[in-house]
């Protein structure tokens, strides 16, 4: 029994305990105050780009669907859509269930511009 209470084990126990307490507090705060995993402690999202003003599909001849990593709540999906909509000539939606973003564009698709927008919002595009 004496081998269990070594200084190394005690340090590991303290670190794990602190992580558990922080995680539980964050989860409870989200449930009690309606915060999402991507809130900044209030109810604001991390990224807020302009919403697409033109949502007529006939005006967007180009489209692509991208797989997005890191979305875990509806707030995340909205953040990804906002980030993609900040690219000029783009109308995008993000689907949490399928972890994808559907992008309509008035210009030929520039994957690198969309990847940069998603990365700047804190997520990542998965390549097939």
PDB file of C-alpha atoms in Angstrom:
ATOM      1  CA  UNK A   1       0.000   0.000   0.000  1.00  0.00           C
ATOM      2  CA  UNK A   2       2.898   2.340   0.625  1.00  0.00           C
ATOM      3  CA  UNK A   3       3.864   2.325  -3.080  1.00  0.00           C
ATOM      4  CA  UNK A   4       0.538   3.943  -4.029  1.00  0.00           C
ATOM      5  CA  UNK A   5       1.199   7.252  -2.292  1.00  0.00           C
ATOM      6  CA  UNK A   6       4.402   8.239  -4.057  1.00  0.00           C
ATOM      7  CA  UNK A   7       4.988  11.934  -4.846  1.00  0.00           C
ATOM      8  CA  UNK A   8       4.551  11.220  -8.566  1.00  0.00           C
ATOM      9  CA  UNK A   9       1.168   9.553  -8.056  1.00  0.00           C
ATOM     10  CA  UNK A  10      -0.017  12.390  -5.838  1.00  0.00           C
ATOM     11  CA  UNK A  11       0.936  14.982  -8.467  1.00  0.00           C
ATOM     12  CA  UNK A  12      -0.886  13.039 -11.191  1.00  0.00           C
ATOM     13  CA  UNK A  13      -3.949  12.699  -8.958  1.00  0.00           C
ATOM     14  CA  UNK A  14      -4.030  16.458  -8.272  1.00  0.00           C
ATOM     15  CA  UNK A  15      -3.695  17.330 -11.979  1.00  0.00           C
ATOM     16  CA  UNK A  16      -6.444  14.890 -13.000  1.00  0.00           C
ATOM     17  CA  UNK A  17      -8.703  16.165 -10.203  1.00  0.00           C
ATOM     18  CA  UNK A  18      -8.269  19.784 -11.294  1.00  0.00           C
ATOM     19  CA  UNK A  19      -9.048  18.865 -14.911  1.00  0.00           C
ATOM     20  CA  UNK A  20     -12.159  16.983 -13.833  1.00  0.00           C
ATOM     21  CA  UNK A  21     -13.422  19.900 -11.727  1.00  0.00           C
ATOM     22  CA  UNK A  22     -12.841  22.399 -14.554  1.00  0.00           C
ATOM     23  CA  UNK A  23     -14.580  20.148 -17.076  1.00  0.00           C
ATOM     24  CA  UNK A  24     -17.619  19.575 -14.878  1.00  0.00           C
ATOM     25  CA  UNK A  25     -17.921  23.296 -14.097  1.00  0.00           C
ATOM     26  CA  UNK A  26     -17.814  24.168 -17.806  1.00  0.00           C
ATOM     27  CA  UNK A  27     -20.424  21.534 -18.656  1.00  0.00           C
ATOM     28  CA  UNK A  28     -22.727  22.715 -15.879  1.00  0.00           C
ATOM     29  CA  UNK A  29     -22.296  26.360 -16.906  1.00  0.00           C
ATOM     30  CA  UNK A  30     -23.303  25.431 -20.438  1.00  0.00           C
ATOM     31  CA  UNK A  31     -26.400  23.616 -19.248  1.00  0.00           C
ATOM     32  CA  UNK A  32     -27.440  26.250 -16.728  1.00  0.00           C
ATOM     33  CA  UNK A  33     -26.789  29.390 -18.765  1.00  0.00           C
ATOM     34  CA  UNK A  34     -27.341  28.151 -22.313  1.00  0.00           C
ATOM     35  CA  UNK A  35     -23.720  28.541 -23.329  1.00  0.00           C
ATOM     36  CA  UNK A  36     -22.285  26.470 -26.112  1.00  0.00           C
ATOM     37  CA  UNK A  37     -18.847  24.893 -26.265  1.00  0.00           C
ATOM     38  CA  UNK A  38     -17.684  27.723 -28.490  1.00  0.00           C
ATOM     39  CA  UNK A  39     -18.894  30.627 -26.400  1.00  0.00           C
ATOM     40  CA  UNK A  40     -16.561  33.114 -24.805  1.00  0.00           C
ATOM     41  CA  UNK A  41     -18.137  32.879 -21.366  1.00  0.00           C
ATOM     42  CA  UNK A  42     -21.251  34.781 -22.388  1.00  0.00           C
ATOM     43  CA  UNK A  43     -23.447  33.847 -25.315  1.00  0.00           C
ATOM     44  CA  UNK A  44     -21.394  35.378 -28.135  1.00  0.00           C
ATOM     45  CA  UNK A  45     -19.773  33.192 -30.763  1.00  0.00           C
ATOM     46  CA  UNK A  46     -16.061  33.353 -31.469  1.00  0.00           C
ATOM     47  CA  UNK A  47     -16.473  34.453 -35.074  1.00  0.00           C
ATOM     48  CA  UNK A  48     -19.144  36.585 -36.603  1.00  0.00           C
ATOM     49  CA  UNK A  49     -18.885  37.192 -40.328  1.00  0.00           C
ATOM     50  CA  UNK A  50     -21.495  38.834 -42.501  1.00  0.00           C
ATOM     51  CA  UNK A  51     -24.583  36.790 -43.269  1.00  0.00           C
ATOM     52  CA  UNK A  52     -25.153  36.051 -46.951  1.00  0.00           C
ATOM     53  CA  UNK A  53     -27.525  38.731 -48.245  1.00  0.00           C
ATOM     54  CA  UNK A  54     -28.303  36.898 -51.503  1.00  0.00           C
ATOM     55  CA  UNK A  55     -29.685  33.400 -50.950  1.00  0.00           C
ATOM     56  CA  UNK A  56     -31.075  32.770 -54.438  1.00  0.00           C
ATOM     57  CA  UNK A  57     -29.418  29.511 -55.598  1.00  0.00           C
ATOM     58  CA  UNK A  58     -29.808  30.440 -59.267  1.00  0.00           C
ATOM     59  CA  UNK A  59     -27.241  33.226 -58.787  1.00  0.00           C
ATOM     60  CA  UNK A  60     -24.581  30.812 -57.524  1.00  0.00           C
ATOM     61  CA  UNK A  61     -23.381  28.614 -60.411  1.00  0.00           C
ATOM     62  CA  UNK A  62     -20.569  26.948 -58.426  1.00  0.00           C
ATOM     63  CA  UNK A  63     -20.898  24.762 -55.365  1.00  0.00           C
ATOM     64  CA  UNK A  64     -18.856  22.429 -53.207  1.00  0.00           C
ATOM     65  CA  UNK A  65     -19.334  20.450 -50.008  1.00  0.00           C
ATOM     66  CA  UNK A  66     -16.511  20.333 -47.463  1.00  0.00           C
ATOM     67  CA  UNK A  67     -16.037  18.063 -44.460  1.00  0.00           C
ATOM     68  CA  UNK A  68     -15.313  20.107 -41.347  1.00  0.00           C
ATOM     69  CA  UNK A  69     -13.472  18.880 -38.242  1.00  0.00           C
ATOM     70  CA  UNK A  70     -14.086  20.300 -34.797  1.00  0.00           C
ATOM     71  CA  UNK A  71     -17.794  21.181 -34.872  1.00  0.00           C
ATOM     72  CA  UNK A  72     -19.460  19.884 -31.709  1.00  0.00           C
ATOM     73  CA  UNK A  73     -22.562  22.070 -31.279  1.00  0.00           C
ATOM     74  CA  UNK A  74     -24.945  24.216 -33.280  1.00  0.00           C
ATOM     75  CA  UNK A  75     -22.925  27.278 -32.259  1.00  0.00           C
ATOM     76  CA  UNK A  76     -19.877  25.734 -33.930  1.00  0.00           C
ATOM     77  CA  UNK A  77     -21.850  25.130 -37.134  1.00  0.00           C
ATOM     78  CA  UNK A  78     -23.049  28.740 -37.134  1.00  0.00           C
ATOM     79  CA  UNK A  79     -19.480  29.959 -36.595  1.00  0.00           C
ATOM     80  CA  UNK A  80     -18.261  27.894 -39.562  1.00  0.00           C
ATOM     81  CA  UNK A  81     -21.096  29.191 -41.774  1.00  0.00           C
ATOM     82  CA  UNK A  82     -20.365  32.775 -40.723  1.00  0.00           C
ATOM     83  CA  UNK A  83     -16.674  32.334 -41.498  1.00  0.00           C
ATOM     84  CA  UNK A  84     -17.408  30.918 -44.957  1.00  0.00           C
ATOM     85  CA  UNK A  85     -19.960  33.643 -45.675  1.00  0.00           C
ATOM     86  CA  UNK A  86     -17.221  36.214 -45.050  1.00  0.00           C
ATOM     87  CA  UNK A  87     -15.577  35.108 -48.323  1.00  0.00           C
ATOM     88  CA  UNK A  88     -16.914  37.483 -51.032  1.00  0.00           C
ATOM     89  CA  UNK A  89     -19.530  36.016 -53.374  1.00  0.00           C
ATOM     90  CA  UNK A  90     -20.263  33.089 -51.065  1.00  0.00           C
ATOM     91  CA  UNK A  91     -23.391  31.688 -49.475  1.00  0.00           C
ATOM     92  CA  UNK A  92     -22.648  28.812 -47.099  1.00  0.00           C
ATOM     93  CA  UNK A  93     -24.463  26.652 -44.607  1.00  0.00           C
ATOM     94  CA  UNK A  94     -22.970  24.184 -42.137  1.00  0.00           C
ATOM     95  CA  UNK A  95     -24.616  20.958 -40.983  1.00  0.00           C
ATOM     96  CA  UNK A  96     -23.644  19.703 -37.545  1.00  0.00           C
ATOM     97  CA  UNK A  97     -25.167  16.250 -38.079  1.00  0.00           C
ATOM     98  CA  UNK A  98     -23.030  15.479 -41.143  1.00  0.00           C
ATOM     99  CA  UNK A  99     -20.072  17.705 -40.110  1.00  0.00           C
ATOM    100  CA  UNK A 100     -20.137  19.355 -43.542  1.00  0.00           C
ATOM    101  CA  UNK A 101     -20.394  22.815 -45.029  1.00  0.00           C
ATOM    102  CA  UNK A 102     -22.268  23.361 -48.293  1.00  0.00           C
ATOM    103  CA  UNK A 103     -20.873  26.323 -50.198  1.00  0.00           C
ATOM    104  CA  UNK A 104     -22.500  28.174 -53.093  1.00  0.00           C
ATOM    105  CA  UNK A 105     -20.266  30.610 -54.952  1.00  0.00           C
ATOM    106  CA  UNK A 106     -20.692  33.221 -57.650  1.00  0.00           C
ATOM    107  CA  UNK A 107     -17.066  32.727 -58.687  1.00  0.00           C
ATOM    108  CA  UNK A 108     -15.121  29.516 -59.414  1.00  0.00           C
ATOM    109  CA  UNK A 109     -14.445  27.624 -56.189  1.00  0.00           C
ATOM    110  CA  UNK A 110     -11.230  28.615 -54.393  1.00  0.00           C
ATOM    111  CA  UNK A 111     -10.760  25.839 -51.827  1.00  0.00           C
ATOM    112  CA  UNK A 112      -7.749  27.557 -50.242  1.00  0.00           C
ATOM    113  CA  UNK A 113      -9.834  30.684 -49.442  1.00  0.00           C
ATOM    114  CA  UNK A 114     -12.492  28.539 -47.759  1.00  0.00           C
ATOM    115  CA  UNK A 115      -9.893  26.518 -45.860  1.00  0.00           C
ATOM    116  CA  UNK A 116      -8.318  29.748 -44.587  1.00  0.00           C
ATOM    117  CA  UNK A 117     -11.690  31.118 -43.442  1.00  0.00           C
ATOM    118  CA  UNK A 118     -12.504  27.865 -41.616  1.00  0.00           C
ATOM    119  CA  UNK A 119      -9.014  27.718 -40.055  1.00  0.00           C
ATOM    120  CA  UNK A 120      -9.261  31.359 -38.893  1.00  0.00           C
ATOM    121  CA  UNK A 121     -12.533  30.469 -37.149  1.00  0.00           C
ATOM    122  CA  UNK A 122     -10.797  27.660 -35.260  1.00  0.00           C
ATOM    123  CA  UNK A 123     -11.867  24.612 -37.281  1.00  0.00           C
ATOM    124  CA  UNK A 124     -10.330  22.562 -40.062  1.00  0.00           C
ATOM    125  CA  UNK A 125     -11.335  21.279 -43.493  1.00  0.00           C
ATOM    126  CA  UNK A 126     -10.822  17.540 -43.950  1.00  0.00           C
ATOM    127  CA  UNK A 127      -9.514  16.460 -47.317  1.00  0.00           C
ATOM    128  CA  UNK A 128     -10.745  13.161 -48.791  1.00  0.00           C
TER     129      UNK A 128
END
